[in-house]
Tab-separated table of C-alpha atoms and ligand atoms in Angstrom:
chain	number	residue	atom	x	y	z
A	1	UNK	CA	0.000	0.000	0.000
A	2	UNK	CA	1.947	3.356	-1.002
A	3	UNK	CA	0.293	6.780	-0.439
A	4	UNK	CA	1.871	9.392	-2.194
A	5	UNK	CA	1.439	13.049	-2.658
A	6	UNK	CA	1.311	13.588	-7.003
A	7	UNK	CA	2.788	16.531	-8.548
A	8	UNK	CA	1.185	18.415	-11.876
A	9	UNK	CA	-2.167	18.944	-12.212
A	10	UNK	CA	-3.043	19.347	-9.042
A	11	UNK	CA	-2.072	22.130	-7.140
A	12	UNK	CA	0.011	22.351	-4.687
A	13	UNK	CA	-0.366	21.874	-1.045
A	14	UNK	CA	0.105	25.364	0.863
A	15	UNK	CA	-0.581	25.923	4.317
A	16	UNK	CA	-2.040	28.954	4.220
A	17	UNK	CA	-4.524	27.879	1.485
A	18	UNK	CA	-5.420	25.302	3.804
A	19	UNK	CA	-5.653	27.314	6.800
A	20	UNK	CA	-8.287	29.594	4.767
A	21	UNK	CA	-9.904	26.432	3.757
A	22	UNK	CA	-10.715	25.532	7.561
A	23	UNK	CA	-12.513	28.828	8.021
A	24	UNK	CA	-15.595	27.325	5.690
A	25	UNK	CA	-14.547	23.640	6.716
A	26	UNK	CA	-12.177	21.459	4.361
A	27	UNK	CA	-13.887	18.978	1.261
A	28	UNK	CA	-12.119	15.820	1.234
A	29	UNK	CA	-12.568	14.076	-2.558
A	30	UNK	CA	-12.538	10.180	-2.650
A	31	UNK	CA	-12.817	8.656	-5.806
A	32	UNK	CA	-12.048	5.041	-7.161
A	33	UNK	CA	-13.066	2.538	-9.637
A	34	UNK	CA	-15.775	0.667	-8.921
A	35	UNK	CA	-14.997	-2.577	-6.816
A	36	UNK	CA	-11.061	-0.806	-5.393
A	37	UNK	CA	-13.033	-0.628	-1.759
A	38	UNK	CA	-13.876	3.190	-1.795
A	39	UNK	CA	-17.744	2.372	0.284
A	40	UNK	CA	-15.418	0.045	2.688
A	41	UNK	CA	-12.667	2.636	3.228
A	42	UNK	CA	-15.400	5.347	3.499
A	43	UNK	CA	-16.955	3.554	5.831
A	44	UNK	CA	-14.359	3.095	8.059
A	45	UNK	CA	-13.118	6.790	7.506
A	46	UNK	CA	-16.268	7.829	9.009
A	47	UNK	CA	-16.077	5.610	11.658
A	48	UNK	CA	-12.655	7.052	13.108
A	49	UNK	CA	-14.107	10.654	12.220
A	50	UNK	CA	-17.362	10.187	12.946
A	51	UNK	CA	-17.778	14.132	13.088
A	52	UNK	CA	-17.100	14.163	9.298
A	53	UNK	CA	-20.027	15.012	7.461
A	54	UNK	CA	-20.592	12.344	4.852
A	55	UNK	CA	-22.552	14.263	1.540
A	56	UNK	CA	-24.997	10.856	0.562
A	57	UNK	CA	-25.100	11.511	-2.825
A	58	UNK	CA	-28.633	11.672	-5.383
A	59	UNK	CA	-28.416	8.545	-8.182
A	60	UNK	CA	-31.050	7.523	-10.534
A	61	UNK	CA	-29.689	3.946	-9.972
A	62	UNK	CA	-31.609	0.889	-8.648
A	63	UNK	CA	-30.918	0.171	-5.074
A	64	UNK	CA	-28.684	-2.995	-4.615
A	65	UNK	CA	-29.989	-5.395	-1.526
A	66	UNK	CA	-29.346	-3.967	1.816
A	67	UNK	CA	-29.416	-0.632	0.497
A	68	UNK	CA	-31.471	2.031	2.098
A	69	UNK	CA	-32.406	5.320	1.087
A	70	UNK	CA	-31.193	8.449	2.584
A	71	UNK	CA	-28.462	6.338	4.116
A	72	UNK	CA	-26.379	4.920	0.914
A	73	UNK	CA	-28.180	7.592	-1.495
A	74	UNK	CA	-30.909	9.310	-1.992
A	75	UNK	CA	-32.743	7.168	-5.542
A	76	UNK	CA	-34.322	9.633	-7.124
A	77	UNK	CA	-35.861	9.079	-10.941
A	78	UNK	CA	-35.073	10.577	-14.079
A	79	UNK	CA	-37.099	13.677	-14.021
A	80	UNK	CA	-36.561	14.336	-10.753
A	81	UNK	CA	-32.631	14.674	-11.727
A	82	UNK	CA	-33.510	16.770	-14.346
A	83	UNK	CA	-35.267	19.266	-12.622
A	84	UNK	CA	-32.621	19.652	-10.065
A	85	UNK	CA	-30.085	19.998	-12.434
A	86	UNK	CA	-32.222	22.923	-14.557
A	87	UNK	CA	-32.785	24.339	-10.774
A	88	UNK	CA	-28.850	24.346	-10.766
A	89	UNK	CA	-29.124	22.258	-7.633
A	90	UNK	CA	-26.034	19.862	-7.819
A	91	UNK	CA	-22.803	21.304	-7.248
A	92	UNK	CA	-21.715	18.114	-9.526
A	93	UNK	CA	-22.994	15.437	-11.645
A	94	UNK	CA	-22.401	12.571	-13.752
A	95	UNK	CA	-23.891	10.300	-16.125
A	96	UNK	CA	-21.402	7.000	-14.374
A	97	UNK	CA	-22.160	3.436	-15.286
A	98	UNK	CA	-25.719	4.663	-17.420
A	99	UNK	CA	-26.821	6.083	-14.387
A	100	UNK	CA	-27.346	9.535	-12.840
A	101	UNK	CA	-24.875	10.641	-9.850
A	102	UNK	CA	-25.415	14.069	-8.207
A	103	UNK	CA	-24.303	16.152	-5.148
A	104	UNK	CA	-26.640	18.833	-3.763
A	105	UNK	CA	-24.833	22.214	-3.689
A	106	UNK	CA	-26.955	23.474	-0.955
A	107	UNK	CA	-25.456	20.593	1.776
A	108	UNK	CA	-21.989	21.230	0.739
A	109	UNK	CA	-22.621	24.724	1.131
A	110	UNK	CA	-24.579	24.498	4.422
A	111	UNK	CA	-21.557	22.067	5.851
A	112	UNK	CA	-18.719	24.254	4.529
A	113	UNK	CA	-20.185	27.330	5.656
A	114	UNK	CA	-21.164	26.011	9.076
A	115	UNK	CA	-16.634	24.957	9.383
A	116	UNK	CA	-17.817	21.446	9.028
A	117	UNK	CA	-15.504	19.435	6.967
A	118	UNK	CA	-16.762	17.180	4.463
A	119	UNK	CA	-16.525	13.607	2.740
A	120	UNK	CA	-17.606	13.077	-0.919
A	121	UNK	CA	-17.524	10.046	-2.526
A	122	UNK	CA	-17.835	10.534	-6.381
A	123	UNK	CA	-16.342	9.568	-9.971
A	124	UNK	CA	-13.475	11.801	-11.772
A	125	UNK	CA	-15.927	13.309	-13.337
A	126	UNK	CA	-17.727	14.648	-10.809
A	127	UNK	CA	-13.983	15.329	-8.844
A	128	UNK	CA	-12.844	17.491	-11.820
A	129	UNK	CA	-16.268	19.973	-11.127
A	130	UNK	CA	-15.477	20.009	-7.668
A	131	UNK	CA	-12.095	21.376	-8.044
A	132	UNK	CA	-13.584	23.901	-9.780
A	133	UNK	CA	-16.140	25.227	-7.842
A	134	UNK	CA	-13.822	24.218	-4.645
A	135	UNK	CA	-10.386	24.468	-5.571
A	136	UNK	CA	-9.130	23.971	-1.691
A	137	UNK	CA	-10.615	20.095	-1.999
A	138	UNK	CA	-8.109	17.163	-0.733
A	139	UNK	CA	-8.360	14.693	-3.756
A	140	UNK	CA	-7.640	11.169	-3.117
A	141	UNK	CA	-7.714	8.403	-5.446
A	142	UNK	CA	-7.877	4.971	-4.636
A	143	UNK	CA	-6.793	2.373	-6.518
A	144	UNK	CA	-6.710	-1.435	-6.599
A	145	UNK	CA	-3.464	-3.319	-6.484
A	146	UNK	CA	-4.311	-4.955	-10.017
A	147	UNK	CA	-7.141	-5.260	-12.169
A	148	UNK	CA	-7.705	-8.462	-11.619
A	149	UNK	CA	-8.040	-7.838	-8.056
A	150	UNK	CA	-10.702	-5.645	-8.723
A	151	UNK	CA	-12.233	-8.039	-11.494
A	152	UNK	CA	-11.637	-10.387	-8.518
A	153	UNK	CA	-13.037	-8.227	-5.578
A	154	UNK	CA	-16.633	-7.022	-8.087
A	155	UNK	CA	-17.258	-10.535	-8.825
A	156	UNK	CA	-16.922	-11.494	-4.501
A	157	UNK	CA	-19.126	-8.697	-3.904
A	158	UNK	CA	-21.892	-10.484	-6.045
A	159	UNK	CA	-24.053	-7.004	-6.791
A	160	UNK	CA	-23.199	-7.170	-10.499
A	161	UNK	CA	-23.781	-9.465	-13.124
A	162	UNK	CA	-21.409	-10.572	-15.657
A	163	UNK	CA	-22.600	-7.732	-17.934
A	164	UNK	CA	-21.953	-5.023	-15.394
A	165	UNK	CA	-18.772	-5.790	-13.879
A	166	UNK	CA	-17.344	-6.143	-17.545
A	167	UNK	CA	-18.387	-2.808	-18.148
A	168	UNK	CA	-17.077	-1.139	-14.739
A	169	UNK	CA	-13.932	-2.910	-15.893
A	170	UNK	CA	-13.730	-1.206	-19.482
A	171	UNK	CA	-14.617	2.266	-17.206
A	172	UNK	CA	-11.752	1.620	-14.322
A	173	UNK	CA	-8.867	1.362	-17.179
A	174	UNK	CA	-10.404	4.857	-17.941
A	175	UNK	CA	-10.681	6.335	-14.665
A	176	UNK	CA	-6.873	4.902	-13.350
A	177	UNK	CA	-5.686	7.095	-16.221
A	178	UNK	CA	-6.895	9.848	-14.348
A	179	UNK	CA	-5.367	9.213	-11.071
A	180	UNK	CA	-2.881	11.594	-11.251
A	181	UNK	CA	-4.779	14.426	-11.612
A	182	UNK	CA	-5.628	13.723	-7.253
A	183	UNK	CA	-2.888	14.938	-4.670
A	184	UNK	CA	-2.770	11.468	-3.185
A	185	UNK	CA	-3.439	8.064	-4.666
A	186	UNK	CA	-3.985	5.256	-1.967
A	187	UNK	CA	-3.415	1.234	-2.887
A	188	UNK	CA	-5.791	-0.487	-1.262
A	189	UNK	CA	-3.826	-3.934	-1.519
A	190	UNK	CA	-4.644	-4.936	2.630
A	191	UNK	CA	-7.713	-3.108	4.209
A	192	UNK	CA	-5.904	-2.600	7.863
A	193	UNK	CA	-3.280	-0.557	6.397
A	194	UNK	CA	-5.092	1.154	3.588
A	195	UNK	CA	-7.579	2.290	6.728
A	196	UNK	CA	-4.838	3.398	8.722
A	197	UNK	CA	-2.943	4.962	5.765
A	198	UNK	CA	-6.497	6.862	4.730
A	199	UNK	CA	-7.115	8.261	8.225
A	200	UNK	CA	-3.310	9.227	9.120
A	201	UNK	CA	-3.522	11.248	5.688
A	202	UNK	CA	-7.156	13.287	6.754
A	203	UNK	CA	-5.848	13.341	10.304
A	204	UNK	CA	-3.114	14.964	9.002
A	205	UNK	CA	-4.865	17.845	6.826
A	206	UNK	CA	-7.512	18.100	10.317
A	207	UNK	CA	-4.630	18.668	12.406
A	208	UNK	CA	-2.957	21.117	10.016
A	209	UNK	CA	-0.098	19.061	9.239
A	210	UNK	CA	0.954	18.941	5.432
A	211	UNK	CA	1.683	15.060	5.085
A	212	UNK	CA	4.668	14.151	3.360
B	1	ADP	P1	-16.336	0.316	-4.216
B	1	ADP	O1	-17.149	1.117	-3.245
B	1	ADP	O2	-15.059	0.997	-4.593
B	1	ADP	O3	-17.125	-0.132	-5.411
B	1	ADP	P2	-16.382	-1.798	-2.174
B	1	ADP	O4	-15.980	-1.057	-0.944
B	1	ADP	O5	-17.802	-2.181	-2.353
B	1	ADP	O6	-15.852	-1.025	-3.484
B	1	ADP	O7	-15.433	-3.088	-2.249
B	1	ADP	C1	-15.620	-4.067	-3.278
B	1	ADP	C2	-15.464	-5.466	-2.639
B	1	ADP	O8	-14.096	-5.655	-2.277
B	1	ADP	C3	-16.299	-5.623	-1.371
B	1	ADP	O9	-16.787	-6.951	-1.340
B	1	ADP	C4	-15.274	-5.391	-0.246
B	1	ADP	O10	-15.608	-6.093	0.932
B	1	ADP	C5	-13.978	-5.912	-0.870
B	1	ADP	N1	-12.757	-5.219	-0.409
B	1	ADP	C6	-12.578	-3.912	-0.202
B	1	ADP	N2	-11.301	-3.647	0.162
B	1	ADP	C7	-10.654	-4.844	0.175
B	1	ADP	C8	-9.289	-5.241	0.468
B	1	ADP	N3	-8.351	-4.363	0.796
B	1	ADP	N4	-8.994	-6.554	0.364
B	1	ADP	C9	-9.939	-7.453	-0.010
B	1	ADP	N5	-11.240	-7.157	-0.289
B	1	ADP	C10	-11.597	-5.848	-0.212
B	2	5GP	P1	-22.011	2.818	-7.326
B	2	5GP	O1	-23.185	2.806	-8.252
B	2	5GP	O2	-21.125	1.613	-7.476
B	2	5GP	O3	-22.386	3.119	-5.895
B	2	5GP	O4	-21.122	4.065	-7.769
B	2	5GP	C1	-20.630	4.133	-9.065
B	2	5GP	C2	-19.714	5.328	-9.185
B	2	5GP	O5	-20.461	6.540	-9.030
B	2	5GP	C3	-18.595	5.389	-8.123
B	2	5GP	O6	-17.395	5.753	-8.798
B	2	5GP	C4	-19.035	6.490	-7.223
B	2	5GP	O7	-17.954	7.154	-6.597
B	2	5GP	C5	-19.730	7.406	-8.205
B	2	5GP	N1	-20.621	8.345	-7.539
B	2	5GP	C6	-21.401	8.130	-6.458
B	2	5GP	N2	-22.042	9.251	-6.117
B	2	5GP	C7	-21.657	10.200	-7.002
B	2	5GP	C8	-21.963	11.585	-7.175
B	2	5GP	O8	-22.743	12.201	-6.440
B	2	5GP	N3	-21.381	12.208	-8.212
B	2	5GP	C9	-20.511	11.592	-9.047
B	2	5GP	N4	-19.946	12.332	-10.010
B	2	5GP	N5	-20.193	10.303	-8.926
B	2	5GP	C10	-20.750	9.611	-7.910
């Protein structure tokens, strides 16, 4: 598992950008191809920080089993979407997987404003549009150690059919490309330490420490 700060694109990390970040509350960006373990590092981020303010994203989506609304999303329909997005209500969106993904600008805005720092869990898509309209954000990709692990790792899960998990395949090849366009890309190769490697690095920004 390597965590690394990535140079380029991104800009740099400045204290005193980050610093006036904490003064509206900081946005921490997760994003991953589908099946690296982005919901199960999530999940545990917001279990060590449980003060975090998780922004449950809006999907036109079906719900998989054990999903619940208003806790994993909010499932909205089509039109629904629509409207929001002609009410410029997301602060992002996406069209991921032939579905819908959207983040209301008002929570983000309501959180940030209110010092409270944030966790959003969204495509590079939807990253991209945030670093735009946020350009303070701490971007972190995740990736798997392989693609076979993930092939591997969607097929355990046993949410997608064959169908599905060949095309989140075709789509992670085109989101890893991307990956250094975050400051930090994680490894998730064994959970433990990707966990403790993904809350050391948010501890770190919390605490206003610039991590290595
Ligand atoms: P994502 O949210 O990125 O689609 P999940 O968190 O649902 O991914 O993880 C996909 C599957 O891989 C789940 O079954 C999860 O339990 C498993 N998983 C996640 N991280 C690891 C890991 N480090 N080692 C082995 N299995 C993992
Ligand atoms: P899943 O359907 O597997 O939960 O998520 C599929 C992809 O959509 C993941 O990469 C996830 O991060 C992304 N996603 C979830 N919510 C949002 C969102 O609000 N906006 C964007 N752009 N992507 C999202």
């Amino acid at each position: 598992m390597i965590c690394k700060k990535t140079e380029g694109t991104m800009p740099p990390h400045d204290l005193n950008r980050s610093s006036l970040a904490h003064q509206t509350g900081r946005l921490f960006v997760l994003s991953a191809p589908s099946g690296a373990g982005k919901t199960t590092l999530r999940k545990a981020l917001m279990d060590r920080f449980p003060d975090l303010c998780y922004s449950i994203s809006h999907t036109t989506r079906q719900p998989r089993t054990g999903e619940q609304d208003g806790v994993d999303y909010y499932f909205i329909d089509q039109d629904e979407f629509k409207q929001r997005l002609d009410a410029n209500r997301w602060a992002e969106w996406a069209r991921v997987h032939e579905n819908y993904y959207g983040t209301s600008a008002d929570f983000l805005d309501r959180c940030l404003s209110g010092r409270k720092d944030v966790l959003l869990d969204i495509d590079v898509q939807g990253a991209r549009q945030i670093l735009d309209r946020y350009p303070e954000s701490i971007t972190i990709f995740i990736m798997p150690p392989s693609l076979e692990t993930l092939r591997r790792r969607l097929s355990a899960r046993g949410t997608d059919n064959a169908q599905t998990i060949a095309l989140r395949l075709v789509n992670a090849q085109r989101e890893i490309a991307q990956k250094d366009r975050y400051r930090h890309v994680l490894i998730n190769d064994q959970l433990s330490e990707a966990v403790a490697s993904l809350c050391a690095l948010v501890e770190a920004y919390r605490t206003g420490v610039a991590p290595d």
